[in-house]
Amino acid sequence: MTQLVIIGIYLSLLLFLGVFSSRLFKGTSKDYMLASHSIGPFLLLMSIFGTTMTAFALVGSSGEAYKEGVGVYGMLASSSGIIHSLCFFLLGIKLWSWGHKYGYTTQIQFFRERLESDRIGIILFPILVGLVIPYLLIGVMSSGVVISSITEGAFENSFAAYDYGVPPWLGSLVISLVVLIYVFFGGMRGTAWANTFQTIVFMILGVVTFFVISSKLGGLQAASHAVLERNPSKLMRAVDPKDRERYAEKYKTWTLIAKYNYATRILKTLKLTPEQKAEAYKAFKPRMPNWQNTAEAVYAADNNLYELTSEEVNKALLTQDDRVMPDPFPEKYQMGLMSHHELKEYPRKANAEKEKAMLIFGGKIGHPTHDLDPDDPSKGKKWTIKKALGVYRASNWAPDAPHPMSKLVFFTYFFVPLSVGMFPHLFQHWLTARSAGTFKLPVVAHPLFIMIVWVPCVLVGVWATSAMFNGSPLFPPHFPANAVLAAMVKKMTSPVLAGFLTAGILAAIMSSLDSQFLCIGTMFTEDIVVHYGGKDRFTDKQVVLMARMFIILVVAITYGFSLLEPRRVFTLGVWCFSGFSSLFPIIFAAVYWKRLTKAGAYAGVLVAIGSWLYLFKEAKYALNPNYTFLGMMPVATMVVASATAMILVSLITRPPSKETLVRFFPED
Amino acid sequence: MRYAVYGLVVVLIIIHQDNWLWDDKRLILGFMPITLLYQAGISMGAAFVWFLATKFAWPHHLEEIAQESPAQESPAQESGETE
């Protein structure tokens, strides 16, 4: 409950800030959308940084480091330090100068004039809004997960289905409403102020979290040495032989369990006698909650008590891992055994883990502060549903195979941060700058700020792989990556600190949501309503009202998606960024290539979005987190394809008019 | 000097790949994985290169252009159509 109160106070503070900044609101749509070009270097740095660092940076980076190791930093953070500032430097300043000179508020206004095409807006508007929605989704979804994880057991009788904490759908809803309210009142000025405040909050609290967690793990050195001992592959990008050996042993044991379960539960050709079971348990050292099953499986295998055909073994593996059984069963698996890699090609059955976990551990699930056995408190507390799911996954599913990071994937990740050049919300932030000189501080400090936020998050995620707590691993195998940071904060800090740290995580999330909310409202009014309705048809008050209404509509749609969305934050983020990156060649050419034509830009946009849709579908709509195309990140193909189409078509079509070229390239 | 700054950006992009640390799990100062420390160094290097860019490659003329004619309305916006 303490955490909930602190989060409530923090959200109230934000609302106050939004309302206060509205007192400075000049009442014009320009002030609402661009803060009247009044933002100085510090506010610009904080608002740009706060906007680019979202749940992806805190929740996603720690979760991905937990899964993939320290290589995550080089893959995305250090490359972003180079590329983001490059985009601010090469694109931001030029676009700011044109925006200031010609009165642009949105990207589409710029493209319409630079490309001498009104209809480009009709294509770009749905694409940009469509790509912002998954970006919003990351924030909305993560905020619900974080609040839910941190408030487990906060209520005595309510929300039993959510471990007596705030349900994710409610957490996401509250965060969306709070951000909506302060964006409504404060507009761009409120957003810039709130971003600055929230960026300071999450940077300070992030560093505090890092040191609190490291001290709970016995200090920086002890935390890292535990990883070196138990999961050395997480400290590099190759696979350590020790991890490979451990995995081979675990997979072998898991195969025995799968076969034993299949023989006893599905075929019913084997049933151990009580004496055999007693002998099996006697020879086994208990480690996991479901250890008896493992002991029986090892005993049955050692004593050759059953025999299965290749087809039966393969079906046993698929059943044990909750995979969908292929129908008809492939011929090749009727004769030979499938590898772990081949096994993973079959998707897991939806909800299988929940149904089975409830069936097996239903009697142990309850309020996490209540004793499992009221007459014997030494047996511990009741299990949360999340714990039951975790124990089920850890004791039933195949162990994760260690895998090296591909050099080609690492290199082609470099294309992902190019997305910053096409983020519509960042374009709008650039235009708020008071002068070109305002950009100097963001350009220089951005890579350092990324380092301050990402290095601790990546280390915490890596430590989580090997951390022990009260004598047992802090996280069982297959623990959901998105919940790693929140779970560590909850388990390893006091309720008061956990409340503050959660506020810090929410700050990072909200500082991106607000800019995105404002940007989509701005695009709708400027690029659709005012553009097609006529500039003098609506009063400024009506324009602001329409922006607000459209924001509500998009937030409602995003919120609806968040109720269905199960994907990893990091994977979803990478797809969203890849879409924006695939449009990067168009904005870059628009700024630096005089020969870019209207037709060339259309070709680039259509190829970008066409290749994105195709590859996104191939990756099973982000459900496959390790999807690559030609061994590379899909974004590399999208960027090259869109650039090629744009260049070729531009070269064979009529160049832009002299008037347009003089307007945008006067120095030449 | 402007080209030297752009050259440094290219160098940063090349050394970012750090193939030479791919299978190195050493801990520096007893806690910092060497690959993470190296990449953090790339972030600091990037900040320094961008600092040089603000000193030697800054487009001062853009500021002057914008100040000469702040927030003019574009002809296209006035007419509402460009095509």
mmCIF file of C-alpha atoms in Angstrom, chain A residues 1-4 7 145-155 162-166 209 212-213 216 367-369 382-384 386-387 460 469-470 474-475 479 483-503 505:
data_model
loop_
_atom_site.group_PDB
_atom_site.id
_atom_site.type_symbol
_atom_site.label_atom_id
_atom_site.label_comp_id
_atom_site.label_asym_id
_atom_site.label_seq_id
_atom_site.Cartn_x
_atom_site.Cartn_y
_atom_site.Cartn_z
ATOM 1 C CA MET A 1 0.000 0.000 0.000
ATOM 2 C CA THR A 2 2.925 2.359 0.746
ATOM 3 C CA GLN A 3 4.083 2.071 -2.865
ATOM 4 C CA LEU A 4 0.595 2.901 -4.080
ATOM 5 C CA ILE A 7 2.817 6.640 -6.805
ATOM 6 C CA VAL A 145 2.845 -4.097 -15.821
ATOM 7 C CA VAL A 146 5.116 -2.028 -13.559
ATOM 8 C CA ILE A 147 2.302 -0.776 -11.304
ATOM 9 C CA SER A 148 0.773 -4.240 -11.088
ATOM 10 C CA SER A 149 4.065 -5.926 -10.174
ATOM 11 C CA ILE A 150 4.980 -3.373 -7.540
ATOM 12 C CA THR A 151 1.570 -3.333 -5.810
ATOM 13 C CA GLU A 152 1.122 -7.099 -5.350
ATOM 14 C CA GLY A 153 -0.674 -7.711 -2.054
ATOM 15 C CA ALA A 154 -1.640 -4.026 -1.617
ATOM 16 C CA PHE A 155 -5.342 -4.875 -1.232
ATOM 17 C CA TYR A 162 -4.144 -9.876 -10.082
ATOM 18 C CA ASP A 163 -2.405 -11.064 -6.907
ATOM 19 C CA TYR A 164 -4.272 -8.450 -4.833
ATOM 20 C CA GLY A 165 -2.465 -5.602 -6.607
ATOM 21 C CA VAL A 166 -3.579 -2.967 -9.093
ATOM 22 C CA THR A 209 18.056 1.943 -7.753
ATOM 23 C CA VAL A 212 20.507 -0.077 -3.689
ATOM 24 C CA ILE A 213 20.193 -3.259 -5.751
ATOM 25 C CA LYS A 216 21.579 -5.956 -1.681
ATOM 26 C CA HIS A 367 -2.791 -13.429 -0.638
ATOM 27 C CA PRO A 368 1.013 -13.066 -0.593
ATOM 28 C CA THR A 369 1.031 -11.870 3.030
ATOM 29 C CA LYS A 382 0.885 -18.131 -0.067
ATOM 30 C CA TRP A 383 1.965 -18.032 -3.694
ATOM 31 C CA THR A 384 1.019 -15.307 -6.139
ATOM 32 C CA LYS A 386 2.810 -14.978 -11.059
ATOM 33 C CA LYS A 387 4.926 -17.228 -8.831
ATOM 34 C CA VAL A 460 20.961 -4.735 -13.231
ATOM 35 C CA PHE A 469 17.961 -14.145 -2.696
ATOM 36 C CA ASN A 470 17.411 -15.965 0.584
ATOM 37 C CA LEU A 474 15.955 -14.595 -7.541
ATOM 38 C CA PHE A 475 14.361 -15.420 -10.881
ATOM 39 C CA PHE A 479 10.851 -15.340 -15.999
ATOM 40 C CA ALA A 483 8.918 -7.731 -15.173
ATOM 41 C CA VAL A 484 12.591 -8.101 -14.178
ATOM 42 C CA LEU A 485 13.259 -4.507 -13.092
ATOM 43 C CA ALA A 486 9.992 -4.079 -11.180
ATOM 44 C CA ALA A 487 10.421 -7.453 -9.463
ATOM 45 C CA MET A 488 13.963 -6.593 -8.365
ATOM 46 C CA VAL A 489 12.853 -3.237 -7.021
ATOM 47 C CA LYS A 490 10.021 -4.876 -5.092
ATOM 48 C CA LYS A 491 12.054 -7.744 -3.673
ATOM 49 C CA MET A 492 15.241 -5.876 -2.857
ATOM 50 C CA THR A 493 14.179 -2.510 -1.499
ATOM 51 C CA SER A 494 11.923 -1.134 1.251
ATOM 52 C CA PRO A 495 8.293 -0.279 0.374
ATOM 53 C CA VAL A 496 9.062 3.462 0.569
ATOM 54 C CA LEU A 497 12.041 3.234 -1.775
ATOM 55 C CA ALA A 498 10.154 0.827 -4.049
ATOM 56 C CA GLY A 499 7.399 3.452 -4.321
ATOM 57 C CA PHE A 500 9.893 6.169 -5.289
ATOM 58 C CA LEU A 501 11.705 3.934 -7.730
ATOM 59 C CA THR A 502 8.448 2.923 -9.369
ATOM 60 C CA ALA A 503 7.636 6.612 -9.729
ATOM 61 C CA ILE A 505 10.164 4.143 -13.930
#
